[in-house]
mmCIF file of C-alpha atoms and ligand atoms in Angstrom:
data_model
loop_
_atom_site.group_PDB
_atom_site.id
_atom_site.type_symbol
_atom_site.label_atom_id
_atom_site.label_comp_id
_atom_site.label_asym_id
_atom_site.label_seq_id
_atom_site.Cartn_x
_atom_site.Cartn_y
_atom_site.Cartn_z
ATOM 1 C CA MET A 517 47.057 -206.997 13.402
ATOM 2 C CA SER A 518 47.530 -203.324 12.625
ATOM 3 C CA GLU A 519 49.528 -200.868 14.666
ATOM 4 C CA LYS A 520 48.079 -199.669 17.984
ATOM 5 C CA ILE A 521 47.838 -195.954 18.454
ATOM 6 C CA LEU A 522 46.286 -195.878 21.918
ATOM 7 C CA GLU A 523 46.589 -198.260 24.807
ATOM 8 C CA LEU A 524 44.904 -198.048 28.201
ATOM 9 C CA ASN A 525 46.457 -200.248 30.854
ATOM 10 C CA ASN A 526 44.571 -200.774 34.072
ATOM 11 C CA VAL A 527 43.294 -197.186 34.280
ATOM 12 C CA VAL A 528 41.724 -196.305 37.622
ATOM 13 C CA PHE A 529 39.992 -192.939 37.896
ATOM 14 C CA SER A 530 37.998 -191.701 40.893
ATOM 15 C CA PHE A 531 36.303 -188.537 42.099
ATOM 16 C CA LYS A 532 36.607 -187.141 45.611
ATOM 17 C CA THR A 533 33.194 -185.993 46.781
ATOM 18 C CA TYR A 534 31.724 -184.969 50.134
ATOM 19 C CA ALA A 535 29.976 -188.320 50.255
ATOM 20 C CA GLY A 536 33.218 -190.222 49.653
ATOM 21 C CA LEU A 537 35.146 -191.537 46.675
ATOM 22 C CA VAL A 538 33.272 -192.337 43.460
ATOM 23 C CA HIS A 539 35.133 -195.220 41.843
ATOM 24 C CA ALA A 540 34.121 -194.341 38.298
ATOM 25 C CA VAL A 541 36.723 -196.280 36.319
ATOM 26 C CA ARG A 542 38.152 -199.334 38.039
ATOM 27 C CA GLY A 543 40.990 -200.853 36.094
ATOM 28 C CA VAL A 544 40.111 -200.501 32.418
ATOM 29 C CA SER A 545 42.393 -201.833 29.694
ATOM 30 C CA PHE A 546 41.926 -201.798 25.924
ATOM 31 C CA GLU A 547 43.715 -200.652 22.805
ATOM 32 C CA VAL A 548 42.779 -198.743 19.676
ATOM 33 C CA ARG A 549 44.405 -199.677 16.386
ATOM 34 C CA LYS A 550 45.137 -197.598 13.356
ATOM 35 C CA GLY A 551 42.058 -197.045 11.199
ATOM 36 C CA GLU A 552 39.639 -199.047 13.325
ATOM 37 C CA ILE A 553 36.337 -198.096 14.921
ATOM 38 C CA LEU A 554 36.247 -199.292 18.503
ATOM 39 C CA GLY A 555 32.912 -199.215 20.306
ATOM 40 C CA ILE A 556 32.501 -198.766 24.048
ATOM 41 C CA VAL A 557 29.042 -199.827 25.158
ATOM 42 C CA GLY A 558 27.245 -200.142 28.480
ATOM 43 C CA GLU A 559 24.342 -198.740 30.475
ATOM 44 C CA SER A 560 24.291 -195.178 31.697
ATOM 45 C CA GLY A 561 26.701 -194.578 34.580
ATOM 46 C CA CYS A 562 29.052 -197.481 33.831
ATOM 47 C CA GLY A 563 32.029 -195.183 33.264
ATOM 48 C CA LYS A 564 32.103 -194.737 29.478
ATOM 49 C CA SER A 565 32.384 -190.952 29.459
ATOM 50 C CA VAL A 566 34.842 -190.789 32.345
ATOM 51 C CA THR A 567 37.017 -193.338 30.520
ATOM 52 C CA ALA A 568 36.798 -191.373 27.259
ATOM 53 C CA GLN A 569 37.491 -188.061 28.921
ATOM 54 C CA SER A 570 40.431 -189.495 30.822
ATOM 55 C CA ILE A 571 42.115 -190.088 27.463
ATOM 56 C CA LEU A 572 42.251 -186.330 26.884
ATOM 57 C CA ARG A 573 42.360 -185.451 30.589
ATOM 58 C CA LEU A 574 39.030 -183.674 30.235
ATOM 59 C CA ASN A 575 37.617 -184.854 33.548
ATOM 60 C CA PRO A 576 37.893 -182.119 36.158
ATOM 61 C CA GLU A 577 41.074 -182.801 38.166
ATOM 62 C CA PRO A 578 40.326 -182.215 41.047
ATOM 63 C CA PRO A 579 37.875 -183.562 42.172
ATOM 64 C CA GLY A 580 38.820 -186.360 39.775
ATOM 65 C CA PHE A 581 42.211 -188.063 39.897
ATOM 66 C CA PHE A 582 44.036 -191.056 38.526
ATOM 67 C CA GLU A 583 44.642 -193.757 41.088
ATOM 68 C CA GLY A 584 46.679 -195.800 38.679
ATOM 69 C CA GLY A 585 47.282 -197.073 35.192
ATOM 70 C CA GLU A 586 48.725 -195.666 32.033
ATOM 71 C CA ILE A 587 47.294 -194.242 28.820
ATOM 72 C CA LEU A 588 49.822 -194.613 26.053
ATOM 73 C CA PHE A 589 49.213 -192.518 22.962
ATOM 74 C CA LYS A 590 51.804 -193.246 20.310
ATOM 75 C CA GLY A 591 53.927 -194.627 23.113
ATOM 76 C CA GLN A 592 53.681 -191.601 25.471
ATOM 77 C CA ASP A 593 51.796 -191.733 28.763
ATOM 78 C CA ILE A 594 49.039 -189.097 28.742
ATOM 79 C CA ILE A 595 48.648 -189.403 32.521
ATOM 80 C CA LYS A 596 52.180 -188.068 32.958
ATOM 81 C CA MET A 597 51.837 -185.161 30.521
ATOM 82 C CA ASN A 598 51.918 -181.495 31.546
ATOM 83 C CA ASN A 599 49.399 -178.927 30.295
ATOM 84 C CA LYS A 600 51.545 -177.851 27.388
ATOM 85 C CA GLN A 601 51.916 -181.428 26.136
ATOM 86 C CA LEU A 602 48.180 -181.980 26.578
ATOM 87 C CA ARG A 603 47.351 -178.878 24.543
ATOM 88 C CA ASN A 604 49.451 -180.306 21.749
ATOM 89 C CA ILE A 605 47.308 -183.417 21.661
ATOM 90 C CA ARG A 606 43.803 -182.125 22.389
ATOM 91 C CA GLY A 607 41.943 -181.183 19.278
ATOM 92 C CA LYS A 608 45.054 -181.840 17.200
ATOM 93 C CA ASP A 609 46.198 -185.464 17.357
ATOM 94 C CA ILE A 610 42.994 -186.514 19.102
ATOM 95 C CA GLY A 611 39.606 -184.969 18.339
ATOM 96 C CA PHE A 612 36.540 -185.167 20.546
ATOM 97 C CA ILE A 613 32.870 -185.046 19.569
ATOM 98 C CA PHE A 614 30.274 -184.740 22.309
ATOM 99 C CA GLN A 615 26.620 -185.631 22.494
ATOM 100 C CA ASP A 616 25.429 -182.062 22.491
ATOM 101 C CA PRO A 617 27.140 -179.905 19.858
ATOM 102 C CA MET A 618 25.566 -176.763 21.325
ATOM 103 C CA THR A 619 27.880 -176.948 24.318
ATOM 104 C CA SER A 620 30.919 -176.833 22.060
ATOM 105 C CA LEU A 621 29.823 -174.324 19.398
ATOM 106 C CA ASN A 622 29.964 -170.618 20.054
ATOM 107 C CA PRO A 623 26.354 -169.348 19.704
ATOM 108 C CA THR A 624 27.415 -165.819 18.763
ATOM 109 C CA MET A 625 29.665 -166.714 15.849
ATOM 110 C CA ARG A 626 28.914 -167.903 12.323
ATOM 111 C CA VAL A 627 29.715 -171.600 12.032
ATOM 112 C CA GLY A 628 32.014 -171.076 9.059
ATOM 113 C CA GLU A 629 34.068 -168.566 11.024
ATOM 114 C CA GLN A 630 34.358 -171.078 13.834
ATOM 115 C CA ILE A 631 35.854 -173.574 11.415
ATOM 116 C CA GLU A 632 38.172 -170.865 10.038
ATOM 117 C CA GLU A 633 39.359 -170.084 13.544
ATOM 118 C CA VAL A 634 40.447 -173.663 14.033
ATOM 119 C CA PHE A 635 42.397 -173.533 10.766
ATOM 120 C CA ILE A 636 44.069 -170.308 11.915
ATOM 121 C CA GLY A 637 44.959 -172.089 15.173
ATOM 122 C CA THR A 638 46.777 -174.740 13.188
ATOM 123 C CA GLY A 639 48.873 -172.117 11.402
ATOM 124 C CA THR A 640 46.993 -172.001 8.100
ATOM 125 C CA PRO A 641 47.631 -168.654 6.322
ATOM 126 C CA LYS A 642 44.625 -166.299 6.546
ATOM 127 C CA ALA A 643 44.279 -166.149 2.778
ATOM 128 C CA GLU A 644 43.630 -169.896 2.624
ATOM 129 C CA VAL A 645 41.235 -170.445 5.510
ATOM 130 C CA ARG A 646 38.014 -169.619 3.655
ATOM 131 C CA ILE A 647 38.612 -172.140 0.913
ATOM 132 C CA LYS A 648 39.775 -174.750 3.408
ATOM 133 C CA ALA A 649 36.741 -174.228 5.619
ATOM 134 C CA LEU A 650 34.397 -174.638 2.658
ATOM 135 C CA ASN A 651 36.250 -177.753 1.532
ATOM 136 C CA ILE A 652 36.043 -179.419 4.894
ATOM 137 C CA MET A 653 32.332 -178.575 5.072
ATOM 138 C CA ARG A 654 31.940 -180.410 1.757
ATOM 139 C CA LEU A 655 33.979 -183.324 3.099
ATOM 140 C CA VAL A 656 31.484 -183.828 5.938
ATOM 141 C CA GLY A 657 28.607 -183.805 3.472
ATOM 142 C CA ILE A 658 27.280 -180.273 3.890
ATOM 143 C CA ASN A 659 25.571 -179.200 0.682
ATOM 144 C CA ASP A 660 25.656 -175.540 -0.183
ATOM 145 C CA PRO A 661 28.526 -174.796 2.219
ATOM 146 C CA GLU A 662 28.672 -171.105 1.183
ATOM 147 C CA ARG A 663 25.209 -170.555 2.638
ATOM 148 C CA ARG A 664 25.803 -172.704 5.720
ATOM 149 C CA PHE A 665 29.065 -170.880 6.374
ATOM 150 C CA MET A 666 27.170 -167.677 7.171
ATOM 151 C CA GLN A 667 24.695 -169.264 9.576
ATOM 152 C CA TYR A 668 24.730 -169.242 13.351
ATOM 153 C CA PRO A 669 24.470 -172.491 15.356
ATOM 154 C CA HIS A 670 20.830 -171.865 16.338
ATOM 155 C CA GLU A 671 19.875 -171.710 12.660
ATOM 156 C CA LEU A 672 21.084 -175.273 12.079
ATOM 157 C CA SER A 673 19.427 -178.615 12.780
ATOM 158 C CA GLY A 674 20.982 -181.026 15.270
ATOM 159 C CA GLY A 675 22.409 -183.205 12.525
ATOM 160 C CA MET A 676 23.902 -180.200 10.722
ATOM 161 C CA LYS A 677 25.484 -178.948 13.956
ATOM 162 C CA GLN A 678 27.000 -182.377 14.505
ATOM 163 C CA ARG A 679 28.459 -182.249 10.973
ATOM 164 C CA ILE A 680 30.022 -178.889 11.840
ATOM 165 C CA MET A 681 31.519 -180.433 14.996
ATOM 166 C CA ILE A 682 32.934 -183.289 12.946
ATOM 167 C CA ALA A 683 34.374 -180.787 10.459
ATOM 168 C CA ILE A 684 36.024 -178.897 13.318
ATOM 169 C CA ALA A 685 37.441 -182.129 14.722
ATOM 170 C CA LEU A 686 38.876 -183.003 11.292
ATOM 171 C CA VAL A 687 40.686 -179.711 10.645
ATOM 172 C CA SER A 688 43.923 -180.908 12.209
ATOM 173 C CA ARG A 689 43.619 -184.358 10.590
ATOM 174 C CA PRO A 690 43.674 -186.171 13.969
ATOM 175 C CA SER A 691 44.733 -189.792 14.044
ATOM 176 C CA LEU A 692 41.987 -190.531 16.581
ATOM 177 C CA ILE A 693 38.492 -189.127 17.092
ATOM 178 C CA ILE A 694 36.605 -189.901 20.285
ATOM 179 C CA CYS A 695 32.836 -189.677 19.833
ATOM 180 C CA ASP A 696 30.779 -189.677 23.038
ATOM 181 C CA GLU A 697 27.166 -190.541 22.150
ATOM 182 C CA PRO A 698 27.306 -188.160 19.159
ATOM 183 C CA THR A 699 23.940 -189.216 17.782
ATOM 184 C CA THR A 700 21.940 -189.713 20.973
ATOM 185 C CA SER A 701 20.027 -186.448 20.600
ATOM 186 C CA LEU A 702 19.314 -186.974 16.883
ATOM 187 C CA ASP A 703 16.398 -188.762 15.267
ATOM 188 C CA VAL A 704 17.081 -192.144 13.661
ATOM 189 C CA THR A 705 17.379 -191.073 10.028
ATOM 190 C CA ILE A 706 19.797 -188.275 10.865
ATOM 191 C CA GLU A 707 21.637 -190.649 13.182
ATOM 192 C CA ALA A 708 22.090 -193.105 10.313
ATOM 193 C CA GLN A 709 23.488 -190.318 8.111
ATOM 194 C CA ILE A 710 26.015 -189.264 10.734
ATOM 195 C CA LEU A 711 27.105 -192.872 11.310
ATOM 196 C CA ASP A 712 27.533 -193.336 7.555
ATOM 197 C CA LEU A 713 29.599 -190.163 7.454
ATOM 198 C CA LEU A 714 31.907 -191.511 10.165
ATOM 199 C CA LEU A 715 32.311 -194.772 8.223
ATOM 200 C CA GLU A 716 33.101 -192.830 5.076
ATOM 201 C CA LEU A 717 35.668 -190.641 6.851
ATOM 202 C CA ARG A 718 37.408 -193.672 8.294
ATOM 203 C CA GLU A 719 37.543 -195.074 4.765
ATOM 204 C CA LYS A 720 38.851 -191.864 3.180
ATOM 205 C CA LEU A 721 41.180 -190.615 5.903
ATOM 206 C CA GLY A 722 42.083 -193.764 7.845
ATOM 207 C CA THR A 723 41.139 -192.075 11.121
ATOM 208 C CA SER A 724 40.710 -194.319 14.156
ATOM 209 C CA ILE A 725 37.455 -193.737 16.006
ATOM 210 C CA ILE A 726 36.293 -194.548 19.521
ATOM 211 C CA MET A 727 32.492 -194.645 19.489
ATOM 212 C CA ILE A 728 30.850 -194.443 22.891
ATOM 213 C CA THR A 729 27.237 -195.460 23.009
ATOM 214 C CA HIS A 730 24.613 -197.172 25.122
ATOM 215 C CA ASP A 731 23.067 -198.443 21.880
ATOM 216 C CA LEU A 732 24.068 -201.830 20.471
ATOM 217 C CA GLY A 733 22.448 -200.862 17.165
ATOM 218 C CA VAL A 734 25.093 -198.156 16.735
ATOM 219 C CA ILE A 735 27.768 -200.733 17.551
ATOM 220 C CA ALA A 736 26.422 -203.183 14.989
ATOM 221 C CA ARG A 737 26.376 -200.567 12.265
ATOM 222 C CA LEU A 738 29.773 -199.092 12.878
ATOM 223 C CA CYS A 739 32.265 -200.926 15.011
ATOM 224 C CA ASP A 740 35.042 -203.395 14.214
ATOM 225 C CA ARG A 741 35.705 -204.213 17.844
ATOM 226 C CA VAL A 742 33.750 -203.614 21.025
ATOM 227 C CA VAL A 743 34.496 -203.063 24.703
ATOM 228 C CA VAL A 744 31.496 -203.808 26.928
ATOM 229 C CA MET A 745 31.683 -201.917 30.225
ATOM 230 C CA TYR A 746 29.852 -202.557 33.455
ATOM 231 C CA GLY A 747 30.283 -200.931 36.858
ATOM 232 C CA GLY A 748 33.458 -199.087 35.900
ATOM 233 C CA LYS A 749 35.092 -202.197 34.486
ATOM 234 C CA VAL A 750 35.398 -204.079 31.230
ATOM 235 C CA ALA A 751 33.023 -207.052 31.194
ATOM 236 C CA GLU A 752 33.916 -208.368 27.770
ATOM 237 C CA GLN A 753 35.748 -207.297 24.647
ATOM 238 C CA GLY A 754 36.087 -208.715 21.186
ATOM 239 C CA THR A 755 35.192 -208.206 17.564
ATOM 240 C CA SER A 756 31.593 -207.171 16.836
ATOM 241 C CA GLU A 757 30.986 -210.758 15.692
ATOM 242 C CA ASP A 758 32.248 -212.108 19.024
ATOM 243 C CA ILE A 759 30.012 -209.771 20.969
ATOM 244 C CA PHE A 760 26.861 -210.427 18.947
ATOM 245 C CA PHE A 761 27.291 -214.113 18.105
ATOM 246 C CA ASP A 762 29.717 -215.640 20.619
ATOM 247 C CA THR A 763 28.614 -213.696 23.661
ATOM 248 C CA ALA A 764 30.706 -214.656 26.671
ATOM 249 C CA HIS A 765 29.417 -212.455 29.505
ATOM 250 C CA PRO A 766 25.884 -212.611 30.928
ATOM 251 C CA TYR A 767 25.800 -208.812 31.017
ATOM 252 C CA THR A 768 26.418 -208.599 27.264
ATOM 253 C CA SER A 769 23.782 -211.229 26.732
ATOM 254 C CA GLY A 770 21.371 -209.202 28.889
ATOM 255 C CA LEU A 771 22.053 -206.106 26.798
ATOM 256 C CA LEU A 772 21.372 -208.068 23.618
ATOM 257 C CA LYS A 773 18.070 -209.369 24.947
ATOM 258 C CA SER A 774 16.974 -205.872 25.870
ATOM 259 C CA ILE A 775 17.161 -204.403 22.357
ATOM 260 C CA ALA A 776 14.588 -204.630 19.607
ATOM 261 C CA ARG A 777 15.772 -206.356 16.460
ATOM 262 C CA LEU A 778 14.477 -206.235 12.927
ATOM 263 C CA ASP A 779 14.504 -210.019 12.661
ATOM 264 C CA MET A 780 12.423 -210.498 15.807
ATOM 265 C CA GLU A 781 9.159 -212.389 15.822
ATOM 266 C CA ARG A 782 6.222 -210.048 16.428
ATOM 267 C CA ASN A 783 5.271 -211.675 19.710
ATOM 268 C CA GLN A 784 8.801 -211.962 21.051
ATOM 269 C CA VAL A 785 9.202 -209.857 24.182
ATOM 270 C CA LEU A 786 12.085 -207.655 25.125
ATOM 271 C CA THR A 787 13.538 -208.420 28.517
ATOM 272 C CA PRO A 788 15.255 -205.534 30.228
ATOM 273 C CA ILE A 789 18.016 -206.469 32.673
ATOM 274 C CA GLU A 790 16.445 -206.417 36.110
ATOM 275 C CA GLY A 791 17.999 -204.589 39.009
ATOM 276 C CA THR A 792 20.266 -201.570 39.162
ATOM 277 C CA PRO A 793 23.961 -201.022 38.492
ATOM 278 C CA PRO A 794 26.358 -201.191 41.443
ATOM 279 C CA ASP A 795 26.901 -198.278 43.775
ATOM 280 C CA LEU A 796 30.209 -196.780 42.665
ATOM 281 C CA PHE A 797 30.754 -195.271 46.119
ATOM 282 C CA ALA A 798 31.029 -198.806 47.488
ATOM 283 C CA PRO A 799 31.470 -201.259 44.618
ATOM 284 C CA PRO A 800 30.839 -204.921 45.486
ATOM 285 C CA LYS A 801 33.915 -207.003 46.197
ATOM 286 C CA GLY A 802 33.159 -209.764 43.682
ATOM 287 C CA CYS A 803 31.919 -209.428 40.119
ATOM 288 C CA PRO A 804 30.072 -206.101 39.747
ATOM 289 C CA PHE A 805 27.300 -207.826 37.787
ATOM 290 C CA ALA A 806 26.732 -210.713 40.231
ATOM 291 C CA ALA A 807 23.694 -209.148 41.922
ATOM 292 C CA ARG A 808 21.842 -208.960 38.573
ATOM 293 C CA CYS A 809 23.209 -212.103 36.975
ATOM 294 C CA GLU A 810 20.871 -215.040 36.509
ATOM 295 C CA TYR A 811 23.835 -217.421 36.484
ATOM 296 C CA ALA A 812 25.626 -216.011 39.549
ATOM 297 C CA MET A 813 27.413 -218.580 41.701
ATOM 298 C CA SER A 814 28.648 -218.001 45.243
ATOM 299 C CA VAL A 815 32.188 -217.379 44.016
ATOM 300 C CA CYS A 816 30.887 -214.449 41.948
ATOM 301 C CA TYR A 817 29.914 -212.516 45.070
ATOM 302 C CA GLU A 818 33.205 -213.182 46.807
ATOM 303 C CA TYR A 819 35.970 -212.834 44.270
ATOM 304 C CA GLU A 820 36.535 -210.650 41.266
ATOM 305 C CA PRO A 821 36.746 -212.734 38.112
ATOM 306 C CA SER A 822 40.086 -212.492 36.380
ATOM 307 C CA LYS A 823 40.476 -212.065 32.644
ATOM 308 C CA THR A 824 39.793 -215.119 30.518
ATOM 309 C CA THR A 825 41.197 -215.029 27.011
ATOM 310 C CA LEU A 826 38.910 -216.910 24.642
ATOM 311 C CA THR A 827 40.582 -216.118 21.340
ATOM 312 C CA GLU A 828 43.255 -213.662 20.306
ATOM 313 C CA GLU A 829 40.606 -210.934 20.075
ATOM 314 C CA HIS A 830 37.964 -212.083 22.531
ATOM 315 C CA SER A 831 38.242 -211.907 26.301
ATOM 316 C CA THR A 832 35.905 -211.655 29.273
ATOM 317 C CA TYR A 833 35.860 -211.284 33.032
ATOM 318 C CA CYS A 834 33.407 -213.922 34.202
ATOM 319 C CA TRP A 835 33.583 -216.953 36.503
ATOM 320 C CA LEU A 836 31.415 -218.915 34.081
ATOM 321 C CA GLN A 837 34.490 -219.206 31.907
ATOM 322 C CA HIS A 838 36.315 -221.083 34.669
ATOM 323 C CA ASP A 839 36.990 -224.766 33.949
ATOM 324 C CA LEU A 840 34.861 -225.859 36.907
ATOM 325 C CA ALA A 841 31.878 -223.642 36.100
ATOM 326 C CA PRO A 842 28.643 -225.077 34.683
ATOM 327 C CA GLU A 843 28.046 -224.695 30.953
ATOM 328 C CA VAL A 844 25.480 -222.059 30.032
ATOM 329 C CA ASP A 845 24.332 -220.911 26.621
ATOM 330 C CA LEU A 846 24.483 -217.142 26.406
ATOM 331 C CA ILE A 847 24.169 -216.836 22.672
ATOM 332 C CA VAL A 848 21.044 -214.902 21.911
ATOM 333 C CA GLU A 849 20.504 -216.263 18.468
ATOM 334 C CA LYS A 850 22.740 -218.541 16.442
ATOM 335 C CA ARG A 851 23.783 -217.222 13.069
ATOM 336 C CA GLU A 852 22.288 -218.915 10.034
ATOM 337 C CA ALA A 853 24.908 -221.090 8.398
HETATM 338 N N1 ADP B 1636 32.611 -184.786 38.063
HETATM 339 C C1 ADP B 1636 32.171 -185.892 38.695
HETATM 340 N N2 ADP B 1636 32.133 -185.953 40.034
HETATM 341 C C2 ADP B 1636 31.702 -187.058 40.678
HETATM 342 N N3 ADP B 1636 31.271 -188.183 40.055
HETATM 343 C C3 ADP B 1636 31.296 -188.184 38.712
HETATM 344 C C4 ADP B 1636 31.738 -187.055 37.946
HETATM 345 N N4 ADP B 1636 31.631 -187.353 36.631
HETATM 346 C C5 ADP B 1636 31.148 -188.616 36.576
HETATM 347 N N5 ADP B 1636 30.941 -189.118 37.812
HETATM 348 C C6 ADP B 1636 30.429 -190.447 38.155
HETATM 349 O O1 ADP B 1636 31.193 -191.433 37.473
HETATM 350 C C7 ADP B 1636 30.372 -192.529 37.115
HETATM 351 C C8 ADP B 1636 30.543 -192.850 35.647
HETATM 352 O O2 ADP B 1636 29.954 -191.801 34.898
HETATM 353 P P1 ADP B 1636 30.012 -191.715 33.305
HETATM 354 O O3 ADP B 1636 31.363 -192.097 32.831
HETATM 355 O O4 ADP B 1636 29.531 -190.351 32.947
HETATM 356 O O5 ADP B 1636 28.963 -192.813 32.850
HETATM 357 P P2 ADP B 1636 28.435 -193.141 31.365
HETATM 358 O O6 ADP B 1636 29.110 -192.215 30.423
HETATM 359 O O7 ADP B 1636 28.775 -194.578 31.141
HETATM 360 O O8 ADP B 1636 26.952 -192.940 31.427
HETATM 361 C C9 ADP B 1636 28.941 -192.162 37.489
HETATM 362 O O9 ADP B 1636 28.639 -192.765 38.731
HETATM 363 C C10 ADP B 1636 29.016 -190.666 37.635
HETATM 364 O O10 ADP B 1636 28.067 -190.216 38.569
HETATM 365 MG MG1 MG B 1637 28.290 -190.771 29.149
#
């Protein structure tokens, strides 16, 4: 198993609001290893972005605050860092790519100059920044970088803007890049190109990537390991194979049944998961998924399931994994031998 560069242990993050506390992240633990692509998947509102932003302390604090846990980056707890230490990590050791590149690009500045500025920020001599900016534009697959350099953000397509954002994130050669739904606003062909670019960069540079998405298709294409989140918690985590072929949590299985697949029979219907996610102002005391789970037992409403370790890589939080629970078959489709 390769070296871990990031480790979240039981992170609890909430927001104080006039209506009460929003328990956005409720005890999340996972690790990111060197050179891997880790996916975080789950429906909207399950706490993916708050978790991701907590890693760089990008959630507004206040109203947000950590109620507990630790976030160890190369052994140092990010939750305990002061602003100066955080500035040394943000955009340097850890890069961040958001869904909407427009919110991060300066609309009044040529994109090439924006890349140059980041190089200047890292101490690159002025005489070298032009050539370095053009090189990094080539690295992220921008053809004709000299022309693109001179353009303003509004002159670029969504996919091109996202390439610029990736270039900016790469300037400091971060060991980790956090991508929060980076392709959600792009059409599918452009999305595929951006995902391929991320794969290629991991290959070339060995960068670890956290890919946040609500889309299992993105996970399948990109990720080595996956964390499935539900109601501010981890429901299941494992390798992509575990998640797709040895599904252990009914929520994961529900997600799998709700996506269209290329190998589906024409007449096969998609079944969305019925019901709504839990109210994070007053999360249920048992399993957060119990109210929507077709296998829920009375224990599920009363007590939180503890972690069950299935294999070295695969674990889940579900009472069905208890020795006394009935056997159910969650696997959506068995792999051909
Ligand atoms: N600044 C904030 N103030 C109050 N609640 C917030 C804030 N940001 C996020 N939340 C709440 O935290 C929960 C998790 O949100 P988020 O992490 O953005 O979900 P996801 O990214 O999985 O769609 C949601 O209930 C959301 O409303
Ligand atoms: Mg989000």
